[in-house]
Amino acid sequence: LKQVPPINLDRSTMLVIKNLIIKKINEIKTFIYFKNFIRTLTKISIGIIKKNLTTGLLLIFHQNIIGFLNNIEKIRSEVYTPGKYIKTYLLDIKLKRKPYLVVSRSCNEFFYTLLQQEISEIKTKRIIIKRIARIPGRRSKIAIIDTINSKNKNNELNSIEKLLTIETAPMKKISKEFNGEKIDIVSW
């Protein structure tokens, strides 16, 4: 090993160098946290509202990962207050100098994924969602078809009747998640 002679620097230069090294270490730490977070990431994530900006919301996810919810992707009838936990749907991952997630609450994919998680018949593909039409936060219409009894016209209504009402627990939970959104289910 070759020994490097010491360099004489003044105090202000040393502070600048120290701050640059700390900044670089923090950027590397954030990137490592982000990579680990992405490995465990699902399409639906829960974040905490950090700040209400003019262009959208700044969210914090697990391990201080930053997310951004654009005003277009918000549900208009919802009130967003800092510190509140909200479920979001991952739209994109931006890998810039400071990586962040772009999320949504109003896209149909979010609605579909929540339906899939909450209703076992949809998850097991016993009932297939053909179409979703939404006005986020106000009303949704879902067209479904029963894969098992679709040929049996007499039994078709019986197999999907529990989904045709908002009174079922999973449908109430989904409606509550979207600020009391009315959900209409029709047979395809």
Tab-separated table of C-alpha atoms in Angstrom:
chain	number	residue	atom	x	y	z
A	1	LEU	CA	0.000	0.000	0.000
A	2	LYS	CA	1.185	3.402	-0.913
A	3	GLN	CA	0.757	6.104	1.687
A	4	VAL	CA	-0.820	9.339	0.500
A	5	PRO	CA	0.580	12.518	2.032
A	6	PRO	CA	-1.965	14.575	4.035
A	7	ILE	CA	-3.544	17.564	2.331
A	8	ASN	CA	-3.840	20.833	4.198
A	9	LEU	CA	-7.376	22.180	3.845
A	10	ASP	CA	-9.119	24.965	5.670
A	11	ARG	CA	-12.141	24.379	7.906
A	12	SER	CA	-14.815	25.520	5.404
A	13	THR	CA	-13.492	23.222	2.664
A	14	MET	CA	-13.501	20.280	5.094
A	15	LEU	CA	-17.147	21.004	6.012
A	16	VAL	CA	-18.151	21.101	2.334
A	17	ILE	CA	-16.429	17.749	1.718
A	18	LYS	CA	-18.048	16.249	4.836
A	19	ASN	CA	-21.514	17.411	3.739
A	20	LEU	CA	-21.031	16.000	0.218
A	21	ILE	CA	-19.989	12.623	1.634
A	22	ILE	CA	-23.009	12.534	4.014
A	23	LYS	CA	-25.357	13.514	1.158
A	24	LYS	CA	-23.978	10.742	-1.076
A	25	ILE	CA	-24.294	8.171	1.739
A	26	ASN	CA	-27.934	9.192	2.313
A	27	GLU	CA	-28.718	8.900	-1.417
A	28	ILE	CA	-27.214	5.395	-1.494
A	29	LYS	CA	-29.176	4.440	1.648
A	30	THR	CA	-32.428	5.687	0.106
A	31	PHE	CA	-31.748	3.755	-3.099
A	32	ILE	CA	-31.053	0.545	-1.122
A	33	TYR	CA	-34.291	1.009	0.885
A	34	PHE	CA	-36.135	1.630	-2.379
A	35	LYS	CA	-34.742	-1.538	-3.988
A	36	ASN	CA	-35.747	-3.611	-0.935
A	37	PHE	CA	-39.194	-2.000	-0.899
A	38	ILE	CA	-39.742	-2.758	-4.600
A	39	ARG	CA	-38.983	-6.454	-3.982
A	40	THR	CA	-41.876	-6.669	-1.505
A	41	LEU	CA	-44.136	-4.251	-3.378
A	42	THR	CA	-47.666	-5.221	-4.363
A	43	LYS	CA	-49.986	-3.274	-6.639
A	44	ILE	CA	-51.916	-1.958	-3.628
A	45	SER	CA	-49.939	-0.224	-0.887
A	46	ILE	CA	-50.885	1.742	2.205
A	47	GLY	CA	-49.241	5.118	2.634
A	48	ILE	CA	-49.405	8.028	5.048
A	49	ILE	CA	-50.266	11.483	3.708
A	50	LYS	CA	-47.256	13.664	4.433
A	51	LYS	CA	-48.118	16.913	2.678
A	52	ASN	CA	-50.904	18.401	0.572
A	53	LEU	CA	-49.294	20.112	-2.439
A	54	THR	CA	-50.987	22.174	-5.165
A	55	THR	CA	-50.265	19.454	-7.756
A	56	GLY	CA	-51.165	16.482	-5.562
A	57	LEU	CA	-50.312	14.617	-2.374
A	58	LEU	CA	-46.925	13.634	-1.020
A	59	LEU	CA	-47.140	10.186	0.614
A	60	ILE	CA	-44.726	8.203	2.752
A	61	PHE	CA	-44.673	4.417	2.431
A	62	HIS	CA	-42.737	1.785	4.375
A	63	GLN	CA	-39.064	2.669	5.045
A	64	ASN	CA	-39.603	6.343	4.113
A	65	ILE	CA	-40.256	5.624	0.431
A	66	ILE	CA	-41.878	8.667	-1.165
A	67	GLY	CA	-45.028	8.426	-3.264
A	68	PHE	CA	-46.922	11.026	-5.271
A	69	LEU	CA	-50.692	11.056	-5.810
A	70	ASN	CA	-51.523	13.500	-8.622
A	71	ASN	CA	-54.702	15.613	-8.349
A	72	ILE	CA	-56.112	13.821	-11.425
A	73	GLU	CA	-55.725	10.447	-9.675
A	74	LYS	CA	-57.478	11.556	-6.460
A	75	ILE	CA	-61.108	10.895	-5.595
A	76	ARG	CA	-62.615	14.389	-5.663
A	77	SER	CA	-65.104	13.878	-2.840
A	78	GLU	CA	-62.427	12.705	-0.383
A	79	VAL	CA	-60.778	14.943	2.178
A	80	TYR	CA	-57.036	14.320	2.421
A	81	THR	CA	-55.463	15.362	5.714
A	82	PRO	CA	-51.801	14.908	6.657
A	83	GLY	CA	-51.232	11.869	8.867
A	84	LYS	CA	-54.153	9.890	7.374
A	85	TYR	CA	-53.511	6.354	6.072
A	86	ILE	CA	-54.792	5.638	2.552
A	87	LYS	CA	-54.683	2.676	0.177
A	88	THR	CA	-53.247	3.436	-3.249
A	89	TYR	CA	-52.638	1.629	-6.525
A	90	LEU	CA	-49.141	1.654	-8.020
A	91	LEU	CA	-49.069	3.207	-11.495
A	92	ASP	CA	-45.358	3.814	-12.055
A	93	ILE	CA	-41.927	3.815	-10.421
A	94	LYS	CA	-39.730	6.837	-11.147
A	95	LEU	CA	-36.022	6.130	-10.762
A	96	LYS	CA	-34.584	9.619	-10.736
A	97	ARG	CA	-31.972	11.027	-8.363
A	98	LYS	CA	-34.492	10.547	-5.586
A	99	PRO	CA	-36.710	7.581	-6.577
A	100	TYR	CA	-40.460	7.762	-5.915
A	101	LEU	CA	-43.733	5.943	-6.653
A	102	VAL	CA	-46.577	7.357	-8.747
A	103	VAL	CA	-49.884	6.112	-7.316
A	104	SER	CA	-53.625	6.422	-7.951
A	105	ARG	CA	-56.920	6.106	-6.094
A	106	SER	CA	-59.306	6.654	-8.998
A	107	CYS	CA	-58.195	4.152	-11.655
A	108	ASN	CA	-60.392	1.174	-12.543
A	109	GLU	CA	-57.488	-1.234	-11.976
A	110	PHE	CA	-57.439	-0.228	-8.296
A	111	PHE	CA	-61.164	-0.903	-8.028
A	112	TYR	CA	-60.806	-4.254	-9.822
A	113	THR	CA	-57.866	-5.338	-7.628
A	114	LEU	CA	-59.799	-4.493	-4.445
A	115	LEU	CA	-62.803	-6.472	-5.721
A	116	GLN	CA	-60.487	-9.391	-6.445
A	117	GLN	CA	-58.977	-9.256	-2.948
A	118	GLU	CA	-62.286	-8.940	-1.092
A	119	ILE	CA	-64.601	-11.266	-3.043
A	120	SER	CA	-63.525	-14.901	-3.194
A	121	GLU	CA	-65.723	-15.746	-6.224
A	122	ILE	CA	-63.890	-13.159	-8.303
A	123	LYS	CA	-60.493	-14.265	-7.003
A	124	THR	CA	-61.209	-17.910	-7.920
A	125	LYS	CA	-62.585	-16.804	-11.329
A	126	ARG	CA	-66.037	-18.277	-10.571
A	127	ILE	CA	-67.425	-14.849	-11.390
A	128	ILE	CA	-65.708	-12.777	-14.075
A	129	ILE	CA	-65.905	-9.004	-14.278
A	130	LYS	CA	-66.601	-8.073	-17.889
A	131	ARG	CA	-66.727	-4.261	-17.571
A	132	ILE	CA	-66.268	-1.534	-14.970
A	133	ALA	CA	-67.581	1.992	-15.449
A	134	ARG	CA	-66.892	4.547	-12.714
A	135	ILE	CA	-67.247	8.093	-11.604
A	136	PRO	CA	-64.693	7.818	-8.777
A	137	GLY	CA	-66.153	8.569	-5.364
A	138	ARG	CA	-69.736	8.694	-6.645
A	139	ARG	CA	-70.888	5.624	-8.541
A	140	SER	CA	-69.602	2.392	-10.083
A	141	LYS	CA	-71.263	-0.065	-12.395
A	142	ILE	CA	-69.848	-3.557	-12.677
A	143	ALA	CA	-70.956	-6.066	-15.322
A	144	ILE	CA	-70.300	-9.643	-14.190
A	145	ILE	CA	-70.821	-13.117	-15.594
A	146	ASP	CA	-71.040	-16.411	-13.725
A	147	THR	CA	-68.675	-18.955	-15.289
A	148	ILE	CA	-70.292	-22.038	-13.724
A	149	ASN	CA	-73.996	-21.346	-14.201
A	150	SER	CA	-73.851	-19.126	-17.295
A	151	LYS	CA	-75.607	-21.816	-19.394
A	152	ASN	CA	-78.248	-22.539	-16.760
A	153	LYS	CA	-80.658	-19.592	-17.081
A	154	ASN	CA	-82.778	-20.637	-14.052
A	155	ASN	CA	-79.810	-20.792	-11.673
A	156	GLU	CA	-77.846	-17.778	-12.950
A	157	LEU	CA	-79.498	-15.274	-10.644
A	158	ASN	CA	-79.020	-17.475	-7.559
A	159	SER	CA	-75.264	-17.774	-8.024
A	160	ILE	CA	-74.636	-14.000	-8.164
A	161	GLU	CA	-77.465	-12.724	-5.959
A	162	LYS	CA	-75.185	-12.046	-2.982
A	163	LEU	CA	-73.103	-9.712	-5.154
A	164	LEU	CA	-76.171	-7.878	-6.455
A	165	THR	CA	-76.622	-6.076	-3.150
A	166	ILE	CA	-74.381	-3.600	-1.325
A	167	GLU	CA	-75.414	-5.241	1.975
A	168	THR	CA	-72.672	-7.882	1.820
A	169	ALA	CA	-69.661	-7.198	4.047
A	170	PRO	CA	-67.017	-7.153	1.263
A	171	MET	CA	-69.056	-4.742	-0.847
A	172	LYS	CA	-69.582	-2.433	2.151
A	173	LYS	CA	-65.840	-2.481	2.805
A	174	ILE	CA	-65.052	-1.558	-0.815
A	175	SER	CA	-67.703	1.174	-0.833
A	176	LYS	CA	-66.256	2.625	2.385
A	177	GLU	CA	-62.733	2.584	0.897
A	178	PHE	CA	-63.986	4.781	-1.938
A	179	ASN	CA	-65.748	7.303	0.312
A	180	GLY	CA	-69.218	5.701	0.177
A	181	GLU	CA	-69.222	5.176	-3.584
A	182	LYS	CA	-72.455	3.544	-4.774
A	183	ILE	CA	-71.747	0.196	-6.445
A	184	ASP	CA	-74.223	-1.259	-8.930
A	185	ILE	CA	-73.699	-4.826	-10.104
A	186	VAL	CA	-75.446	-6.079	-13.227
A	187	SER	CA	-75.462	-9.458	-14.920
A	188	TRP	CA	-73.674	-9.434	-18.300
